[in-house]
Short mmCIF file of C-alpha atoms in Angstrom, two decimals:
data_model
loop_
_atom_site.label_atom_id
_atom_site.label_comp_id
_atom_site.label_asym_id
_atom_site.label_seq_id
_atom_site.Cartn_x
_atom_site.Cartn_y
_atom_site.Cartn_z
CA UNK A 88 -33.95 -12.25 27.32
CA UNK A 89 -31.56 -15.03 28.14
CA UNK A 90 -28.05 -15.39 26.42
CA UNK A 91 -29.38 -18.22 24.50
CA UNK A 92 -32.14 -16.20 23.03
CA UNK A 93 -29.77 -13.73 22.00
CA UNK A 94 -27.65 -15.73 20.23
CA UNK A 95 -30.35 -17.90 18.67
CA UNK A 96 -33.29 -15.47 17.82
CA UNK A 97 -34.51 -18.01 14.72
CA UNK A 98 -36.08 -19.70 13.23
CA UNK A 99 -38.00 -17.01 11.32
CA UNK A 100 -41.74 -16.84 10.94
CA UNK A 101 -41.98 -18.03 7.06
CA UNK A 102 -42.75 -21.65 6.27
CA UNK A 103 -39.18 -22.67 6.08
CA UNK A 104 -37.85 -20.67 9.14
CA UNK A 105 -36.75 -17.89 7.04
CA UNK A 106 -37.37 -14.21 8.37
CA UNK A 107 -40.48 -12.80 6.82
CA UNK A 108 -38.84 -9.73 5.79
CA UNK A 109 -34.98 -8.39 6.02
CA UNK A 110 -34.54 -4.55 6.01
CA UNK A 111 -31.39 -3.53 4.55
CA UNK A 112 -29.76 -0.09 4.17
CA UNK A 113 -26.68 0.78 2.17
CA UNK A 114 -23.76 -1.38 2.93
CA UNK A 115 -21.19 0.74 2.35
CA UNK A 116 -21.30 4.56 1.90
CA UNK A 117 -22.43 5.24 -1.75
CA UNK A 118 -23.23 1.83 -2.44
CA UNK A 119 -26.89 0.89 -2.74
CA UNK A 120 -27.73 -2.96 -2.47
CA UNK A 121 -27.24 -4.49 -5.77
CA UNK A 122 -29.45 -7.08 -7.43
CA UNK A 123 -26.29 -9.31 -6.98
CA UNK A 124 -26.47 -8.82 -2.84
CA UNK A 125 -30.29 -9.30 -3.08
CA UNK A 126 -30.03 -12.44 -4.91
CA UNK A 127 -27.24 -13.91 -2.42
CA UNK A 128 -29.70 -13.02 0.48
CA UNK A 129 -32.70 -14.55 -0.82
CA UNK A 130 -30.87 -17.58 -1.86
CA UNK A 131 -29.84 -17.85 2.28
CA UNK A 132 -33.49 -16.88 3.03
CA UNK A 133 -35.93 -17.92 0.45
CA UNK A 134 -39.24 -16.23 0.65
CA UNK A 135 -38.00 -13.40 2.50
CA UNK A 136 -39.33 -9.87 1.55
CA UNK A 137 -36.54 -7.39 1.32
CA UNK A 138 -36.94 -3.77 2.17
CA UNK A 139 -34.81 -1.09 1.46
CA UNK A 140 -33.59 1.55 3.84
CA UNK A 141 -31.86 4.79 3.00
CA UNK A 142 -29.19 6.08 5.27
CA UNK A 143 -31.54 8.41 6.78
CA UNK A 144 -33.47 5.27 8.12
CA UNK A 145 -36.55 5.67 5.75
CA UNK A 146 -37.94 2.57 4.32
CA UNK A 147 -39.39 2.19 1.09
CA UNK A 148 -42.12 -0.28 2.36
CA UNK A 149 -43.76 -1.05 5.56
CA UNK A 150 -41.60 -2.56 8.58
CA UNK A 151 -44.11 -4.19 10.47
CA UNK A 152 -43.05 -7.94 9.53
CA UNK A 153 -39.21 -6.93 9.67
CA UNK A 154 -37.32 -9.47 11.67
CA UNK A 155 -33.73 -9.04 10.41
CA UNK A 156 -31.86 -5.80 9.61
CA UNK A 157 -28.94 -5.73 7.52
CA UNK A 158 -27.30 -2.32 8.81
CA UNK A 159 -24.63 -0.74 6.61
CA UNK A 160 -22.09 1.74 8.02
CA UNK A 161 -24.19 5.09 7.17
CA UNK A 162 -27.20 4.12 9.37
CA UNK A 163 -26.13 6.44 12.62
CA UNK A 164 -27.66 5.78 16.04
CA UNK A 165 -30.46 8.09 15.77
CA UNK A 166 -31.80 7.13 12.51
CA UNK A 167 -31.46 3.31 13.90
CA UNK A 168 -33.58 4.08 16.82
CA UNK A 169 -36.27 5.46 14.80
CA UNK A 170 -36.19 2.32 12.28
CA UNK A 171 -36.38 -0.01 15.15
CA UNK A 172 -39.43 1.81 16.75
CA UNK A 173 -41.12 1.14 13.56
CA UNK A 174 -40.34 -2.76 13.46
CA UNK A 175 -42.00 -4.33 15.95
CA UNK A 176 -41.03 -8.04 14.85
CA UNK A 177 -37.35 -6.89 14.49
CA UNK A 178 -35.03 -9.57 16.27
CA UNK A 179 -31.74 -9.51 15.04
CA UNK A 180 -29.33 -6.88 13.57
CA UNK A 181 -26.20 -7.42 11.68
CA UNK A 182 -23.90 -4.48 11.61
CA UNK A 183 -21.31 -4.82 8.56
CA UNK A 184 -18.77 -2.70 10.62
CA UNK A 185 -16.93 -4.37 13.40
CA UNK A 186 -17.14 -1.44 15.85
CA UNK A 187 -20.71 -1.24 17.30
CA UNK A 188 -21.14 1.71 19.32
CA UNK A 189 -23.51 3.38 17.47
CA UNK A 190 -25.55 0.19 17.15
CA UNK A 191 -25.96 -0.03 20.82
CA UNK A 192 -28.38 2.76 21.29
CA UNK A 193 -31.05 2.76 24.07
CA UNK A 194 -33.91 1.53 22.06
CA UNK A 195 -31.74 -1.46 20.60
CA UNK A 196 -30.53 -2.50 24.30
CA UNK A 197 -34.37 -1.94 25.78
CA UNK A 198 -35.33 -4.54 23.09
CA UNK A 199 -32.53 -6.81 23.77
CA UNK A 200 -32.04 -7.55 20.04
CA UNK A 201 -29.68 -10.02 18.86
CA UNK A 202 -26.58 -8.14 17.42
CA UNK A 203 -23.73 -9.63 15.16
CA UNK A 204 -20.90 -7.73 13.39
CA UNK A 205 -18.49 -8.07 10.69
CA UNK A 206 -15.91 -9.50 12.87
CA UNK A 207 -13.01 -11.02 10.53
CA UNK A 208 -14.38 -9.36 7.48
CA UNK A 209 -11.50 -6.42 7.47
CA UNK A 210 -8.78 -8.24 9.38
CA UNK A 211 -6.85 -8.80 6.22
CA UNK A 212 -7.00 -5.15 4.30
CA UNK A 213 -6.49 -3.44 7.70
CA UNK A 214 -3.43 -5.34 8.49
CA UNK A 215 -2.07 -4.65 4.99
CA UNK A 216 -2.67 -1.04 5.49
CA UNK A 217 -0.72 -1.09 8.81
CA UNK A 218 2.36 -3.10 7.25
CA UNK A 219 2.47 -0.72 4.34
CA UNK A 220 2.56 2.37 6.31
CA UNK A 221 5.36 0.56 8.66
CA UNK A 222 7.35 -0.16 5.49
CA UNK A 223 6.76 3.26 3.95
CA UNK A 224 8.12 5.08 7.20
CA UNK A 225 10.97 2.97 7.44
CA UNK A 226 12.07 3.24 4.11
CA UNK A 227 11.56 6.88 4.05
CA UNK A 228 8.96 6.74 1.24
CA UNK A 229 7.25 10.10 2.14
CA UNK A 230 10.63 12.05 1.98
CA UNK A 231 11.80 10.42 -1.15
CA UNK A 232 8.69 11.23 -2.75
CA UNK A 233 9.07 14.79 -1.69
CA UNK A 234 12.66 14.67 -2.85
CA UNK A 235 11.71 13.35 -6.26
CA UNK A 236 8.95 16.18 -6.59
CA UNK A 237 11.93 18.47 -6.01
CA UNK A 238 14.27 16.93 -8.47
CA UNK A 239 16.92 16.49 -5.55
CA UNK A 240 19.00 13.13 -5.76
CA UNK A 241 19.80 12.47 -2.19
CA UNK A 242 19.85 8.99 -0.89
CA UNK A 243 18.19 8.52 2.55
CA UNK A 244 19.22 5.72 5.27
CA UNK A 245 16.45 3.40 6.03
CA UNK A 246 15.53 1.26 9.01
CA UNK A 247 15.27 -2.60 8.58
CA UNK A 248 12.24 -4.10 10.35
CA UNK A 249 14.07 -6.38 12.21
CA UNK A 250 15.39 -3.43 14.13
CA UNK A 251 11.89 -2.30 15.37
CA UNK A 252 9.36 -3.18 17.73
CA UNK A 253 5.91 -3.10 16.87
CA UNK A 254 3.40 -2.62 19.73
CA UNK A 255 -0.39 -3.98 19.39
CA UNK A 256 -2.87 -2.32 21.49
CA UNK A 257 -5.70 -4.99 21.34
CA UNK A 258 -5.11 -8.43 19.97
CA UNK A 259 -8.08 -9.49 18.42
CA UNK A 260 -8.55 -10.53 14.59
CA UNK A 261 -6.72 -7.05 13.24
CA UNK A 262 -3.79 -7.16 15.81
CA UNK A 263 -3.22 -10.98 15.18
CA UNK A 264 -3.19 -10.57 11.35
CA UNK A 265 -0.88 -7.73 11.82
CA UNK A 266 1.53 -9.96 13.68
CA UNK A 267 1.24 -12.53 11.22
CA UNK A 268 2.07 -10.27 8.07
CA UNK A 269 4.94 -8.72 10.30
CA UNK A 270 6.68 -12.12 11.11
CA UNK A 271 8.70 -12.76 8.00
CA UNK A 272 10.27 -9.50 8.52
CA UNK A 273 11.64 -9.95 11.95
CA UNK A 274 10.47 -7.32 14.11
CA UNK A 275 9.78 -7.71 18.02
CA UNK A 276 5.87 -7.72 18.54
CA UNK A 277 4.56 -6.96 21.89
CA UNK A 278 0.74 -6.42 22.71
CA UNK A 279 -1.51 -5.73 25.66
CA UNK A 280 -5.13 -7.03 25.56
CA UNK A 281 -8.15 -7.19 27.73
CA UNK A 282 -7.60 -10.90 28.52
CA UNK A 283 -3.59 -11.06 28.93
CA UNK A 284 -4.04 -14.88 30.12
CA UNK A 285 -5.61 -15.93 26.72
CA UNK A 286 -3.21 -17.70 24.40
CA UNK A 287 -1.46 -14.98 22.00
CA UNK A 288 -0.59 -15.24 18.22
CA UNK A 289 2.80 -16.99 17.90
CA UNK A 290 5.93 -14.39 17.97
CA UNK A 291 3.82 -11.94 20.17
CA UNK A 292 4.76 -11.18 23.77
CA UNK A 293 1.73 -10.04 25.83
CA UNK A 294 2.84 -7.49 28.32
CA UNK A 295 -0.33 -7.71 30.15
CA UNK A 296 -3.77 -6.08 30.31
CA UNK A 297 -4.40 -2.31 29.41
CA UNK A 298 -2.62 -1.45 32.50
CA UNK A 299 0.65 -2.34 30.67
CA UNK A 300 -0.05 0.40 28.29
CA UNK A 301 2.71 2.66 29.42
CA UNK A 302 5.42 -0.08 28.94
CA UNK A 303 4.10 -1.02 25.41
CA UNK A 304 4.45 2.72 24.45
CA UNK A 305 7.82 3.08 26.21
CA UNK A 306 9.18 0.31 24.28
CA UNK A 307 7.27 0.53 20.97
CA UNK A 308 8.61 2.11 17.45
CA UNK A 309 5.06 1.72 16.22
CA UNK A 310 2.10 1.58 18.30
CA UNK A 311 -0.81 0.12 16.35
CA UNK A 312 -4.13 1.04 17.80
CA UNK A 313 -6.61 -2.06 17.01
CA UNK A 314 -9.24 -2.20 19.93
CA UNK A 315 -12.78 -1.34 19.88
CA UNK A 316 -14.30 1.70 21.24
CA UNK A 317 -16.07 1.33 24.54
CA UNK A 318 -16.65 3.36 27.83
CA UNK A 319 -13.16 1.49 29.14
CA UNK A 320 -11.43 2.42 26.08
CA UNK A 321 -12.41 6.06 25.09
CA UNK A 322 -9.65 8.39 24.92
CA UNK A 323 -6.93 5.48 25.95
CA UNK A 324 -4.36 7.46 24.36
CA UNK A 325 -4.48 10.98 26.10
CA UNK A 326 -1.70 13.46 27.57
CA UNK A 327 -0.69 11.10 30.26
CA UNK A 328 -0.20 7.97 27.96
CA UNK A 329 1.59 10.17 25.40
CA UNK A 330 3.98 11.02 27.90
CA UNK A 331 4.97 7.40 28.01
CA UNK A 332 5.69 7.19 24.12
CA UNK A 333 9.33 6.18 23.17
CA UNK A 334 10.91 9.15 21.27
CA UNK A 335 10.52 9.23 17.86
CA UNK A 336 7.69 6.65 17.71
CA UNK A 337 4.78 6.17 15.51
CA UNK A 338 1.17 5.93 16.46
CA UNK A 339 -1.10 4.17 13.82
CA UNK A 340 -4.62 4.45 14.49
CA UNK A 341 -6.97 1.95 12.39
CA UNK A 342 -9.64 1.63 14.92
CA UNK A 343 -11.71 4.40 16.11
CA UNK A 344 -11.01 8.16 16.58
CA UNK A 345 -12.63 8.10 20.06
CA UNK A 346 -9.63 6.23 21.13
CA UNK A 347 -7.16 9.29 21.10
CA UNK A 348 -7.43 13.04 22.63
CA UNK A 349 -6.87 14.73 19.37
CA UNK A 350 -5.64 17.94 20.77
CA UNK A 351 -3.07 16.19 22.87
CA UNK A 352 -1.79 14.15 20.05
CA UNK A 353 -1.75 17.26 17.90
CA UNK A 354 0.55 18.96 20.57
CA UNK A 355 2.89 15.98 20.84
CA UNK A 356 3.21 15.91 16.75
CA UNK A 357 3.82 19.59 16.79
CA UNK A 358 6.47 19.44 19.67
CA UNK A 359 8.10 16.31 17.85
CA UNK A 360 7.35 14.11 21.18
CA UNK A 361 6.63 11.34 18.63
CA UNK A 362 7.95 10.61 15.28
CA UNK A 363 4.78 10.86 13.73
CA UNK A 364 1.13 9.46 13.34
CA UNK A 365 -0.77 7.42 10.69
CA UNK A 366 -4.80 8.30 11.23
CA UNK A 367 -7.06 6.54 9.21
CA UNK A 368 -10.22 7.58 11.51
CA UNK A 369 -11.34 10.39 13.73
CA UNK A 370 -13.89 11.54 16.15
CA UNK A 371 -15.72 13.48 13.46
CA UNK A 372 -15.63 12.48 9.76
CA UNK A 373 -15.01 13.66 7.24
CA UNK A 374 -12.07 15.46 9.02
CA UNK A 375 -12.58 19.29 8.89
CA UNK A 376 -10.39 20.96 5.90
CA UNK A 377 -8.85 23.29 8.84
CA UNK A 378 -7.49 20.10 10.90
CA UNK A 379 -4.04 20.71 11.93
CA UNK A 380 -3.72 17.11 11.23
CA UNK A 381 -3.49 18.06 7.49
CA UNK A 382 -0.52 20.61 7.97
CA UNK A 383 1.55 18.64 10.21
CA UNK A 384 4.65 17.08 8.29
CA UNK A 385 4.96 14.22 10.44
CA UNK A 386 1.21 13.23 10.15
CA UNK A 387 -0.19 10.85 7.43
CA UNK A 388 -4.03 11.44 7.12
CA UNK A 389 -6.14 8.92 5.06
CA UNK A 390 -9.90 8.89 4.70
CA UNK A 391 -10.80 5.86 6.61
CA UNK A 392 -9.91 3.72 3.89
CA UNK A 393 -7.61 0.97 5.71
CA UNK A 394 -10.57 -1.48 5.66
CA UNK A 395 -11.16 -1.21 2.04
CA UNK A 396 -10.46 -3.88 -0.63
CA UNK A 397 -12.64 -5.77 -3.65
CA UNK A 398 -13.11 -8.83 -1.46
CA UNK A 399 -14.60 -6.94 1.47
CA UNK A 400 -18.29 -6.83 0.00
CA UNK A 401 -18.35 -10.53 -0.96
CA UNK A 402 -16.94 -11.35 2.65
CA UNK A 403 -19.63 -9.33 4.18
CA UNK A 404 -22.26 -10.95 2.39
CA UNK A 405 -20.56 -14.37 3.07
CA UNK A 406 -20.82 -13.69 6.79
CA UNK A 407 -24.42 -12.38 6.80
CA UNK A 408 -25.92 -15.17 4.44
CA UNK A 409 -23.91 -17.82 6.56
CA UNK A 410 -25.87 -16.49 9.76
CA UNK A 411 -29.08 -16.41 7.81
CA UNK A 412 -28.86 -19.98 7.63
CA UNK A 413 -28.21 -20.62 11.09
CA UNK A 414 -31.24 -18.10 12.04
CA UNK A 415 -33.38 -20.66 9.78
CA UNK A 416 -32.27 -23.55 11.50
CA UNK A 417 -32.82 -21.81 15.06
CA UNK A 418 -28.92 -22.33 15.53
CA UNK A 419 -26.54 -19.88 17.38
CA UNK A 420 -25.58 -16.93 15.53
CA UNK A 421 -21.77 -16.32 14.74
CA UNK A 422 -20.07 -13.09 15.79
CA UNK A 423 -22.55 -12.25 18.45
CA UNK A 424 -22.01 -8.92 20.30
CA UNK A 425 -21.72 -8.76 23.74
CA UNK A 426 -23.71 -5.78 24.65
CA UNK A 427 -22.06 -5.09 28.15
CA UNK A 428 -18.64 -5.60 26.76
CA UNK A 429 -19.54 -3.44 23.85
CA UNK A 430 -17.96 -5.65 21.08
#
């Protein structure tokens, strides 16, 4: 299939260019499609039949005429392959997540299906999470809360954000939004990115490609992982990388757990080679209750929640429905994933 065919899989086979049927799995964990969601989708694709799919990949109706799949977070690669195998007319998968490592399965690649993702949907809440954590750490909030619980009156010296350097590993939508939110506080912001020659966000010094990661680690007080998980970025933060980290710096991972060698990070935190870590994502989720990260005093663990906000579901539907309208018109879809690049 040509690149044009992958970006323009429509129009659909219904009389007005709508897909004959749209399969839809739970958009987010524990959230089944609501009547309002279905109504928005049918408004964008009149006449389409919506087929509910469980998190296990089981459909409540036949999949023979399904042309489009709206894939929620909980539909894993194995379940996705089973579903794709039962949907011979499937042409396009929209993943509500930005990371698509579990979507690029052997079956999906073999079928050369068009894949789009939720690029841009989560930039704001994740950037706000990052800034919340940086501010909390600089203002010594965890220690102040502990002192309050102990009824100990002990002022602590804080660090102003104008004194720190934030290092962005990845400068896509999330990285650029972090830089934008940080700018009024006056920190230095440096970054590495896959294409270092592409113009960067205002106020960001791009150090180079991923080969400049050691320099970024050595200069940064806060290192923010905001890049996709691909074969090129798997375990990018390993024991060797951590040796270059600035003493007392913090690692913030809001991307994917597979970017980090968790054993090496645990040792670095335990030995206080780093000031600490904020971890919102892990290789295995939910994080096991016996994980050492729970016990480390210089580690803040959150349950993969940095993306969450009340605006996420409406924004997700807006992105998908806009693409449905493009699909009906036979025009190129937005936020198309490059299977070779992995994002």
